[in-house]
Each structure stands twice: as C-alpha cells, then as structure tokens.
Amino acid sequence: MKHVTLALCLLVASLTSFAQAPKQTKNFKAFIREMKIASTADSLHSQMKSVFMDEEPAPGKAFFKELKSRVSEKELTKAIAPVITKHFSDAELGDIAAKMAAKTIKSDDFDRKPGFMTELATAIASWAATAVDQMEEKLEKEQEEE
C-alpha cells in the first residue's frame, strides 16, 4: 500500500482509460513529443524503481525489466491518449505542438480546455497506481515462492 500512496504523490508532482487508444497521428505524436511524455515516463520509472529497490529482498533483474516495459512512454501514451483526443482536435494538437516547439505556447492554449490538465493528471495517476499495484502483487507472489 505504501507504494501506491508514494506513486500517486510522485505522479501528481510530475505532472486510465483502458479503452482502445485513438489513432496516433503525426500531430498527436508531435504533441506527445513536445509534452515530454518520454521524460515523464522515465522519471516515473526511476521513482518506482527506487521504491521497489528498498524491498527486502530486493527484486531481481526480470522484475525490473518488466517494470520498465510497464512504465514506458508507449504505455503512458496509451493511457493518456483518450484524454488528449477528447479535448483537442488533430489540428489543435498540431498547432499546440508547433507552438511548444517554437516556445510560443501560452497558458491560455490549455486554459481554453477546461478540465484537461486535471483529467490528464488523473489518467496518469490512475495508470501509475495500476502499474504499481500489479508490480507489487507480482513481487509479493515472487517473494512467497522463494
């Protein structure tokens, strides 16, 4: 349980839907790149890894390899895609990505989409909590088998 609470706190500071992910267009991918979702996923992975490394006995390489595959840019993108496409059209995603790349983005580009940032943070937190729960269960099972 301590892992879930810690992960949720870390996620809110760093900032699911299990429905089929929307099509990832060129504009969607540019938006994901400019939002730095890869670095968010890497940061979350590192934070989760440190928490699991404190376990006694420490998990093995296979456990951490699975953690890395579950807490990746690809998996995070799948989790947040429905929120993004709910709030932005493909053209808007392209426009915002271009503004972010040019460093001309303004806060009102997101403010015009009420609830977007809250829904995004909630989707990330839900996704991470699920990943942590699943990995915690896996670790407990492995430790019981030893």
Short mmCIF file of N, CA and C in Angstrom, two decimals:
data_model
loop_
_atom_site.label_atom_id
_atom_site.label_comp_id
_atom_site.label_asym_id
_atom_site.label_seq_id
_atom_site.Cartn_x
_atom_site.Cartn_y
_atom_site.Cartn_z
N MET A 1 0.80 -1.19 0.00
CA MET A 1 0.00 0.00 0.00
C MET A 1 0.85 1.27 0.00
N LYS A 2 1.99 1.22 0.72
CA LYS A 2 2.84 2.41 0.77
C LYS A 2 3.32 2.78 -0.64
N HIS A 3 3.47 1.79 -1.51
CA HIS A 3 3.92 2.06 -2.87
C HIS A 3 2.87 2.83 -3.65
N VAL A 4 1.61 2.49 -3.45
CA VAL A 4 0.53 3.16 -4.16
C VAL A 4 0.47 4.63 -3.75
N THR A 5 0.51 4.89 -2.47
CA THR A 5 0.45 6.25 -1.98
C THR A 5 1.63 7.07 -2.48
N LEU A 6 2.81 6.49 -2.39
CA LEU A 6 4.01 7.19 -2.86
C LEU A 6 3.92 7.47 -4.36
N ALA A 7 3.50 6.48 -5.13
CA ALA A 7 3.41 6.66 -6.58
C ALA A 7 2.43 7.76 -6.93
N LEU A 8 1.29 7.80 -6.25
CA LEU A 8 0.30 8.84 -6.54
C LEU A 8 0.85 10.23 -6.22
N CYS A 9 1.55 10.35 -5.11
CA CYS A 9 2.15 11.64 -4.76
C CYS A 9 3.19 12.06 -5.80
N LEU A 10 4.01 11.13 -6.20
CA LEU A 10 5.04 11.43 -7.19
C LEU A 10 4.43 11.82 -8.53
N LEU A 11 3.35 11.15 -8.88
CA LEU A 11 2.72 11.43 -10.17
C LEU A 11 2.09 12.80 -10.23
N VAL A 12 1.41 13.18 -9.17
CA VAL A 12 0.77 14.49 -9.16
C VAL A 12 1.85 15.55 -9.25
N ALA A 13 2.95 15.33 -8.58
CA ALA A 13 4.05 16.29 -8.63
C ALA A 13 4.67 16.34 -10.02
N SER A 14 4.76 15.22 -10.72
CA SER A 14 5.35 15.23 -12.05
C SER A 14 4.43 15.68 -13.14
N LEU A 15 3.53 15.64 -12.97
CA LEU A 15 2.69 16.27 -13.99
C LEU A 15 2.59 17.45 -13.85
N THR A 16 -7.23 5.92 -16.05
CA THR A 16 -6.79 5.43 -17.34
C THR A 16 -7.92 4.69 -17.95
N SER A 17 -7.50 5.50 -18.86
CA SER A 17 -8.60 4.80 -19.50
C SER A 17 -8.05 3.56 -20.18
N PHE A 18 -8.79 2.41 -20.08
CA PHE A 18 -8.34 1.19 -20.72
C PHE A 18 -9.02 0.97 -22.07
N ALA A 19 -9.71 1.98 -22.55
CA ALA A 19 -10.35 1.89 -23.85
C ALA A 19 -9.27 1.83 -24.93
N GLN A 20 -9.68 1.38 -26.11
CA GLN A 20 -8.72 1.31 -27.20
C GLN A 20 -8.19 2.71 -27.49
N ALA A 21 -6.89 2.80 -27.65
CA ALA A 21 -6.25 4.08 -27.87
C ALA A 21 -6.63 4.66 -29.23
N PRO A 22 -6.86 5.96 -29.26
CA PRO A 22 -7.16 6.61 -30.54
C PRO A 22 -5.95 6.52 -31.47
N LYS A 23 -6.22 6.74 -32.76
CA LYS A 23 -5.15 6.71 -33.75
C LYS A 23 -4.13 7.80 -33.42
N GLN A 24 -2.87 7.42 -33.49
CA GLN A 24 -1.81 8.37 -33.19
C GLN A 24 -1.29 8.99 -34.48
N THR A 25 -1.83 10.14 -34.79
CA THR A 25 -1.46 10.85 -36.00
C THR A 25 -0.10 11.55 -35.83
N LYS A 26 0.35 12.14 -36.91
CA LYS A 26 1.60 12.91 -36.88
C LYS A 26 1.49 14.05 -35.85
N ASN A 27 0.35 14.73 -35.84
CA ASN A 27 0.15 15.83 -34.89
C ASN A 27 0.10 15.32 -33.44
N PHE A 28 -0.56 14.19 -33.24
CA PHE A 28 -0.63 13.59 -31.91
C PHE A 28 0.78 13.25 -31.44
N LYS A 29 1.56 12.61 -32.28
CA LYS A 29 2.93 12.23 -31.91
C LYS A 29 3.79 13.46 -31.61
N ALA A 30 3.60 14.54 -32.38
CA ALA A 30 4.34 15.78 -32.13
C ALA A 30 3.94 16.36 -30.77
N PHE A 31 2.66 16.31 -30.46
CA PHE A 31 2.16 16.80 -29.18
C PHE A 31 2.79 16.00 -28.03
N ILE A 32 2.79 14.68 -28.16
CA ILE A 32 3.38 13.80 -27.14
C ILE A 32 4.87 14.13 -26.97
N ARG A 33 5.56 14.31 -28.07
CA ARG A 33 6.99 14.63 -28.01
C ARG A 33 7.21 15.98 -27.31
N GLU A 34 6.43 16.97 -27.67
CA GLU A 34 6.61 18.30 -27.09
C GLU A 34 6.17 18.37 -25.63
N MET A 35 5.23 17.51 -25.25
CA MET A 35 4.80 17.44 -23.84
C MET A 35 5.82 16.68 -23.00
N LYS A 36 6.81 16.11 -23.66
CA LYS A 36 7.89 15.38 -22.99
C LYS A 36 7.37 14.19 -22.18
N ILE A 37 6.46 13.45 -22.82
CA ILE A 37 5.89 12.27 -22.17
C ILE A 37 6.97 11.21 -21.93
N ALA A 38 7.94 11.10 -22.82
CA ALA A 38 9.03 10.13 -22.62
C ALA A 38 9.78 10.42 -21.34
N SER A 39 10.09 11.68 -21.08
CA SER A 39 10.84 12.00 -19.86
C SER A 39 9.96 11.84 -18.63
N THR A 40 8.66 12.08 -18.77
CA THR A 40 7.74 11.85 -17.65
C THR A 40 7.72 10.36 -17.32
N ALA A 41 7.62 9.51 -18.33
CA ALA A 41 7.61 8.06 -18.11
C ALA A 41 8.94 7.61 -17.50
N ASP A 42 10.05 8.13 -18.00
CA ASP A 42 11.36 7.77 -17.45
C ASP A 42 11.48 8.18 -15.98
N SER A 43 10.99 9.36 -15.67
CA SER A 43 11.04 9.84 -14.30
C SER A 43 10.18 8.97 -13.38
N LEU A 44 8.99 8.63 -13.84
CA LEU A 44 8.12 7.77 -13.05
C LEU A 44 8.75 6.40 -12.85
N HIS A 45 9.34 5.88 -13.91
CA HIS A 45 10.01 4.58 -13.80
C HIS A 45 11.12 4.63 -12.76
N SER A 46 11.93 5.65 -12.82
CA SER A 46 13.04 5.78 -11.86
C SER A 46 12.53 5.87 -10.43
N GLN A 47 11.47 6.65 -10.23
CA GLN A 47 10.91 6.81 -8.89
C GLN A 47 10.35 5.48 -8.38
N MET A 48 9.62 4.78 -9.24
CA MET A 48 9.06 3.49 -8.85
C MET A 48 10.17 2.47 -8.58
N LYS A 49 11.17 2.48 -9.43
CA LYS A 49 12.29 1.54 -9.27
C LYS A 49 12.95 1.75 -7.92
N SER A 50 13.18 3.03 -7.54
CA SER A 50 13.82 3.27 -6.25
C SER A 50 12.99 2.75 -5.10
N VAL A 51 11.68 2.90 -5.21
CA VAL A 51 10.82 2.41 -4.14
C VAL A 51 10.92 0.89 -4.04
N PHE A 52 10.87 0.21 -5.19
CA PHE A 52 10.94 -1.25 -5.17
C PHE A 52 12.32 -1.76 -4.76
N MET A 53 13.36 -0.98 -5.00
CA MET A 53 14.71 -1.41 -4.62
C MET A 53 14.87 -1.46 -3.10
N ASP A 54 14.01 -0.73 -2.38
CA ASP A 54 14.07 -0.73 -0.92
C ASP A 54 13.44 -1.98 -0.31
N GLU A 55 12.81 -2.78 -1.14
CA GLU A 55 12.18 -4.01 -0.65
C GLU A 55 13.24 -5.00 -0.19
N GLU A 56 12.87 -5.81 0.79
CA GLU A 56 13.76 -6.88 1.26
C GLU A 56 13.08 -8.21 1.03
N PRO A 57 13.63 -9.12 0.31
CA PRO A 57 14.82 -8.96 -0.52
C PRO A 57 14.50 -8.12 -1.77
N ALA A 58 15.52 -7.52 -2.30
CA ALA A 58 15.35 -6.68 -3.49
C ALA A 58 14.93 -7.54 -4.67
N PRO A 59 14.04 -7.01 -5.50
CA PRO A 59 13.61 -7.76 -6.68
C PRO A 59 14.78 -8.01 -7.64
N GLY A 60 14.62 -9.00 -8.50
CA GLY A 60 15.68 -9.34 -9.46
C GLY A 60 15.56 -8.56 -10.75
N LYS A 61 16.48 -8.86 -11.65
CA LYS A 61 16.55 -8.17 -12.94
C LYS A 61 15.27 -8.34 -13.76
N ALA A 62 14.69 -9.53 -13.75
CA ALA A 62 13.47 -9.79 -14.52
C ALA A 62 12.34 -8.89 -14.05
N PHE A 63 12.24 -8.68 -12.75
CA PHE A 63 11.20 -7.81 -12.19
C PHE A 63 11.38 -6.39 -12.72
N PHE A 64 12.60 -5.88 -12.66
CA PHE A 64 12.85 -4.51 -13.10
C PHE A 64 12.70 -4.36 -14.62
N LYS A 65 12.98 -5.41 -15.35
CA LYS A 65 12.78 -5.37 -16.79
C LYS A 65 11.28 -5.24 -17.10
N GLU A 66 10.47 -5.99 -16.38
CA GLU A 66 9.02 -5.89 -16.57
C GLU A 66 8.50 -4.52 -16.13
N LEU A 67 9.04 -4.01 -15.04
CA LEU A 67 8.64 -2.68 -14.58
C LEU A 67 8.93 -1.65 -15.67
N LYS A 68 10.09 -1.75 -16.30
CA LYS A 68 10.47 -0.81 -17.36
C LYS A 68 9.50 -0.90 -18.54
N SER A 69 9.07 -2.11 -18.89
CA SER A 69 8.14 -2.24 -20.02
C SER A 69 6.76 -1.71 -19.67
N ARG A 70 6.35 -1.83 -18.42
CA ARG A 70 5.03 -1.35 -18.00
C ARG A 70 5.01 0.16 -17.79
N VAL A 71 6.13 0.71 -17.38
CA VAL A 71 6.21 2.14 -17.10
C VAL A 71 7.09 2.76 -18.19
N SER A 72 6.51 2.86 -19.36
CA SER A 72 7.24 3.34 -20.53
C SER A 72 6.43 4.44 -21.24
N GLU A 73 7.10 5.13 -22.14
CA GLU A 73 6.41 6.16 -22.92
C GLU A 73 5.23 5.56 -23.67
N LYS A 74 5.43 4.40 -24.26
CA LYS A 74 4.37 3.76 -25.03
C LYS A 74 3.14 3.49 -24.17
N GLU A 75 3.34 2.93 -22.99
CA GLU A 75 2.22 2.60 -22.11
C GLU A 75 1.56 3.87 -21.55
N LEU A 76 2.37 4.85 -21.18
CA LEU A 76 1.80 6.10 -20.68
C LEU A 76 1.01 6.81 -21.77
N THR A 77 1.53 6.81 -22.98
CA THR A 77 0.82 7.43 -24.10
C THR A 77 -0.53 6.77 -24.33
N LYS A 78 -0.57 5.44 -24.26
CA LYS A 78 -1.85 4.73 -24.42
C LYS A 78 -2.84 5.15 -23.34
N ALA A 79 -2.35 5.37 -22.14
CA ALA A 79 -3.23 5.72 -21.02
C ALA A 79 -3.79 7.13 -21.14
N ILE A 80 -3.01 8.04 -21.69
CA ILE A 80 -3.46 9.44 -21.74
C ILE A 80 -4.07 9.85 -23.08
N ALA A 81 -3.91 9.01 -24.09
CA ALA A 81 -4.43 9.35 -25.42
C ALA A 81 -5.92 9.69 -25.43
N PRO A 82 -6.76 8.94 -24.73
CA PRO A 82 -8.19 9.29 -24.74
C PRO A 82 -8.48 10.68 -24.17
N VAL A 83 -7.72 11.09 -23.16
CA VAL A 83 -7.91 12.41 -22.57
C VAL A 83 -7.50 13.48 -23.58
N ILE A 84 -6.36 13.28 -24.20
CA ILE A 84 -5.85 14.26 -25.17
C ILE A 84 -6.81 14.42 -26.33
N THR A 85 -7.24 13.31 -26.91
CA THR A 85 -8.10 13.39 -28.09
C THR A 85 -9.52 13.82 -27.74
N LYS A 86 -9.90 13.70 -26.49
CA LYS A 86 -11.21 14.20 -26.05
C LYS A 86 -11.22 15.73 -26.08
N HIS A 87 -10.10 16.32 -25.71
CA HIS A 87 -10.04 17.77 -25.56
C HIS A 87 -9.52 18.52 -26.79
N PHE A 88 -8.76 17.84 -27.65
CA PHE A 88 -8.14 18.54 -28.77
C PHE A 88 -8.40 17.81 -30.08
N SER A 89 -8.66 18.58 -31.11
CA SER A 89 -8.75 18.00 -32.45
C SER A 89 -7.33 17.75 -32.94
N ASP A 90 -7.22 17.00 -34.02
CA ASP A 90 -5.89 16.74 -34.57
C ASP A 90 -5.20 18.04 -34.97
N ALA A 91 -5.94 18.96 -35.56
CA ALA A 91 -5.36 20.25 -35.98
C ALA A 91 -4.89 21.05 -34.76
N GLU A 92 -5.67 21.03 -33.69
CA GLU A 92 -5.27 21.74 -32.47
C GLU A 92 -3.99 21.14 -31.89
N LEU A 93 -3.89 19.81 -31.92
CA LEU A 93 -2.67 19.16 -31.42
C LEU A 93 -1.45 19.62 -32.21
N GLY A 94 -1.60 19.69 -33.54
CA GLY A 94 -0.50 20.15 -34.38
C GLY A 94 -0.12 21.59 -34.08
N ASP A 95 -1.14 22.43 -33.89
CA ASP A 95 -0.92 23.84 -33.59
C ASP A 95 -0.19 24.01 -32.24
N ILE A 96 -0.66 23.30 -31.24
CA ILE A 96 -0.04 23.40 -29.92
C ILE A 96 1.38 22.84 -29.94
N ALA A 97 1.58 21.72 -30.61
CA ALA A 97 2.92 21.14 -30.71
C ALA A 97 3.88 22.12 -31.38
N ALA A 98 3.42 22.78 -32.44
CA ALA A 98 4.25 23.77 -33.14
C ALA A 98 4.59 24.94 -32.22
N LYS A 99 3.59 25.39 -31.46
CA LYS A 99 3.84 26.49 -30.52
C LYS A 99 4.82 26.08 -29.42
N MET A 100 4.69 24.85 -28.93
CA MET A 100 5.62 24.39 -27.90
C MET A 100 7.03 24.30 -28.47
N ALA A 101 7.16 23.79 -29.68
CA ALA A 101 8.48 23.67 -30.31
C ALA A 101 9.11 25.04 -30.52
N ALA A 102 8.28 26.01 -30.88
CA ALA A 102 8.77 27.37 -31.12
C ALA A 102 8.87 28.18 -29.82
N LYS A 103 8.45 27.57 -28.73
CA LYS A 103 8.44 28.22 -27.41
C LYS A 103 7.56 29.47 -27.40
N THR A 104 6.44 29.39 -28.13
CA THR A 104 5.48 30.49 -28.16
C THR A 104 4.15 30.07 -27.52
N ILE A 105 4.15 28.97 -26.84
CA ILE A 105 2.93 28.47 -26.20
C ILE A 105 2.54 29.41 -25.06
N LYS A 106 1.24 29.59 -24.88
CA LYS A 106 0.73 30.43 -23.79
C LYS A 106 -0.18 29.57 -22.93
N SER A 107 -0.32 29.95 -21.69
CA SER A 107 -1.14 29.15 -20.77
C SER A 107 -2.59 29.06 -21.25
N ASP A 108 -3.06 30.10 -21.95
CA ASP A 108 -4.47 30.04 -22.39
C ASP A 108 -4.70 29.01 -23.48
N ASP A 109 -3.63 28.49 -24.10
CA ASP A 109 -3.81 27.40 -25.06
C ASP A 109 -4.38 26.16 -24.37
N PHE A 110 -4.06 26.01 -23.10
CA PHE A 110 -4.61 24.90 -22.31
C PHE A 110 -5.81 25.35 -21.49
N ASP A 111 -5.82 26.61 -21.08
CA ASP A 111 -6.92 27.12 -20.27
C ASP A 111 -8.25 27.08 -21.02
N ARG A 112 -8.19 27.15 -22.33
CA ARG A 112 -9.42 27.11 -23.13
C ARG A 112 -10.05 25.72 -23.13
N LYS A 113 -9.37 24.76 -22.57
CA LYS A 113 -9.86 23.38 -22.50
C LYS A 113 -10.09 23.03 -21.02
N PRO A 114 -11.21 23.49 -20.46
CA PRO A 114 -11.44 23.24 -19.03
C PRO A 114 -11.39 21.75 -18.69
N GLY A 115 -10.69 21.47 -17.63
CA GLY A 115 -10.61 20.11 -17.15
C GLY A 115 -9.50 19.28 -17.77
N PHE A 116 -8.87 19.76 -18.82
CA PHE A 116 -7.85 18.96 -19.49
C PHE A 116 -6.72 18.56 -18.55
N MET A 117 -6.11 19.54 -17.90
CA MET A 117 -4.95 19.23 -17.05
C MET A 117 -5.34 18.34 -15.87
N THR A 118 -6.51 18.56 -15.31
CA THR A 118 -6.98 17.71 -14.21
C THR A 118 -7.22 16.29 -14.69
N GLU A 119 -7.88 16.15 -15.83
CA GLU A 119 -8.14 14.81 -16.38
C GLU A 119 -6.83 14.11 -16.76
N LEU A 120 -5.89 14.87 -17.29
CA LEU A 120 -4.59 14.30 -17.67
C LEU A 120 -3.86 13.79 -16.42
N ALA A 121 -3.81 14.60 -15.38
CA ALA A 121 -3.15 14.19 -14.13
C ALA A 121 -3.85 12.98 -13.52
N THR A 122 -5.17 12.96 -13.58
CA THR A 122 -5.92 11.82 -13.04
C THR A 122 -5.63 10.56 -13.84
N ALA A 123 -5.57 10.66 -15.16
CA ALA A 123 -5.28 9.50 -16.00
C ALA A 123 -3.88 8.96 -15.72
N ILE A 124 -2.92 9.86 -15.55
CA ILE A 124 -1.55 9.45 -15.26
C ILE A 124 -1.50 8.77 -13.89
N ALA A 125 -2.14 9.36 -12.90
CA ALA A 125 -2.14 8.79 -11.56
C ALA A 125 -2.81 7.42 -11.54
N SER A 126 -3.91 7.29 -12.24
CA SER A 126 -4.63 6.01 -12.29
C SER A 126 -3.77 4.94 -12.96
N TRP A 127 -3.16 5.32 -14.08
CA TRP A 127 -2.29 4.39 -14.81
C TRP A 127 -1.13 3.94 -13.93
N ALA A 128 -0.49 4.89 -13.26
CA ALA A 128 0.66 4.55 -12.42
C ALA A 128 0.25 3.71 -11.22
N ALA A 129 -0.87 4.04 -10.61
CA ALA A 129 -1.34 3.26 -9.47
C ALA A 129 -1.61 1.82 -9.87
N THR A 130 -2.20 1.64 -11.05
CA THR A 130 -2.46 0.29 -11.55
C THR A 130 -1.14 -0.46 -11.77
N ALA A 131 -0.18 0.21 -12.39
CA ALA A 131 1.12 -0.42 -12.64
C ALA A 131 1.81 -0.79 -11.32
N VAL A 132 1.76 0.10 -10.36
CA VAL A 132 2.39 -0.17 -9.07
C VAL A 132 1.69 -1.34 -8.38
N ASP A 133 0.36 -1.32 -8.38
CA ASP A 133 -0.40 -2.42 -7.75
C ASP A 133 -0.04 -3.77 -8.37
N GLN A 134 -0.02 -3.79 -9.70
CA GLN A 134 0.29 -5.04 -10.40
C GLN A 134 1.71 -5.51 -10.09
N MET A 135 2.64 -4.59 -10.08
CA MET A 135 4.02 -4.98 -9.81
C MET A 135 4.20 -5.36 -8.34
N GLU A 136 3.49 -4.69 -7.46
CA GLU A 136 3.57 -5.04 -6.05
C GLU A 136 3.02 -6.45 -5.81
N GLU A 137 1.91 -6.78 -6.47
CA GLU A 137 1.35 -8.13 -6.38
C GLU A 137 2.33 -9.16 -6.92
N LYS A 138 2.95 -8.82 -8.04
CA LYS A 138 3.94 -9.73 -8.65
C LYS A 138 5.10 -9.97 -7.69
N LEU A 139 5.59 -8.90 -7.08
CA LEU A 139 6.71 -9.02 -6.15
C LEU A 139 6.33 -9.87 -4.94
N GLU A 140 5.15 -9.62 -4.39
CA GLU A 140 4.70 -10.42 -3.23
C GLU A 140 4.61 -11.90 -3.60
N LYS A 141 4.10 -12.17 -4.77
CA LYS A 141 3.98 -13.56 -5.22
C LYS A 141 5.36 -14.20 -5.36
N GLU A 142 6.30 -13.46 -5.97
CA GLU A 142 7.66 -13.97 -6.14
C GLU A 142 8.32 -14.23 -4.79
N GLN A 143 8.10 -13.33 -3.83
CA GLN A 143 8.71 -13.48 -2.52
C GLN A 143 8.11 -14.65 -1.76
N GLU A 144 6.82 -14.91 -1.96
CA GLU A 144 6.17 -16.05 -1.32
C GLU A 144 6.71 -17.38 -1.88
N GLU A 145 7.05 -17.37 -3.16
CA GLU A 145 7.55 -18.59 -3.81
C GLU A 145 8.98 -18.92 -3.40
N GLU A 146 9.70 -17.96 -2.89
CA GLU A 146 11.11 -18.20 -2.51
C GLU A 146 11.25 -18.94 -1.22
#
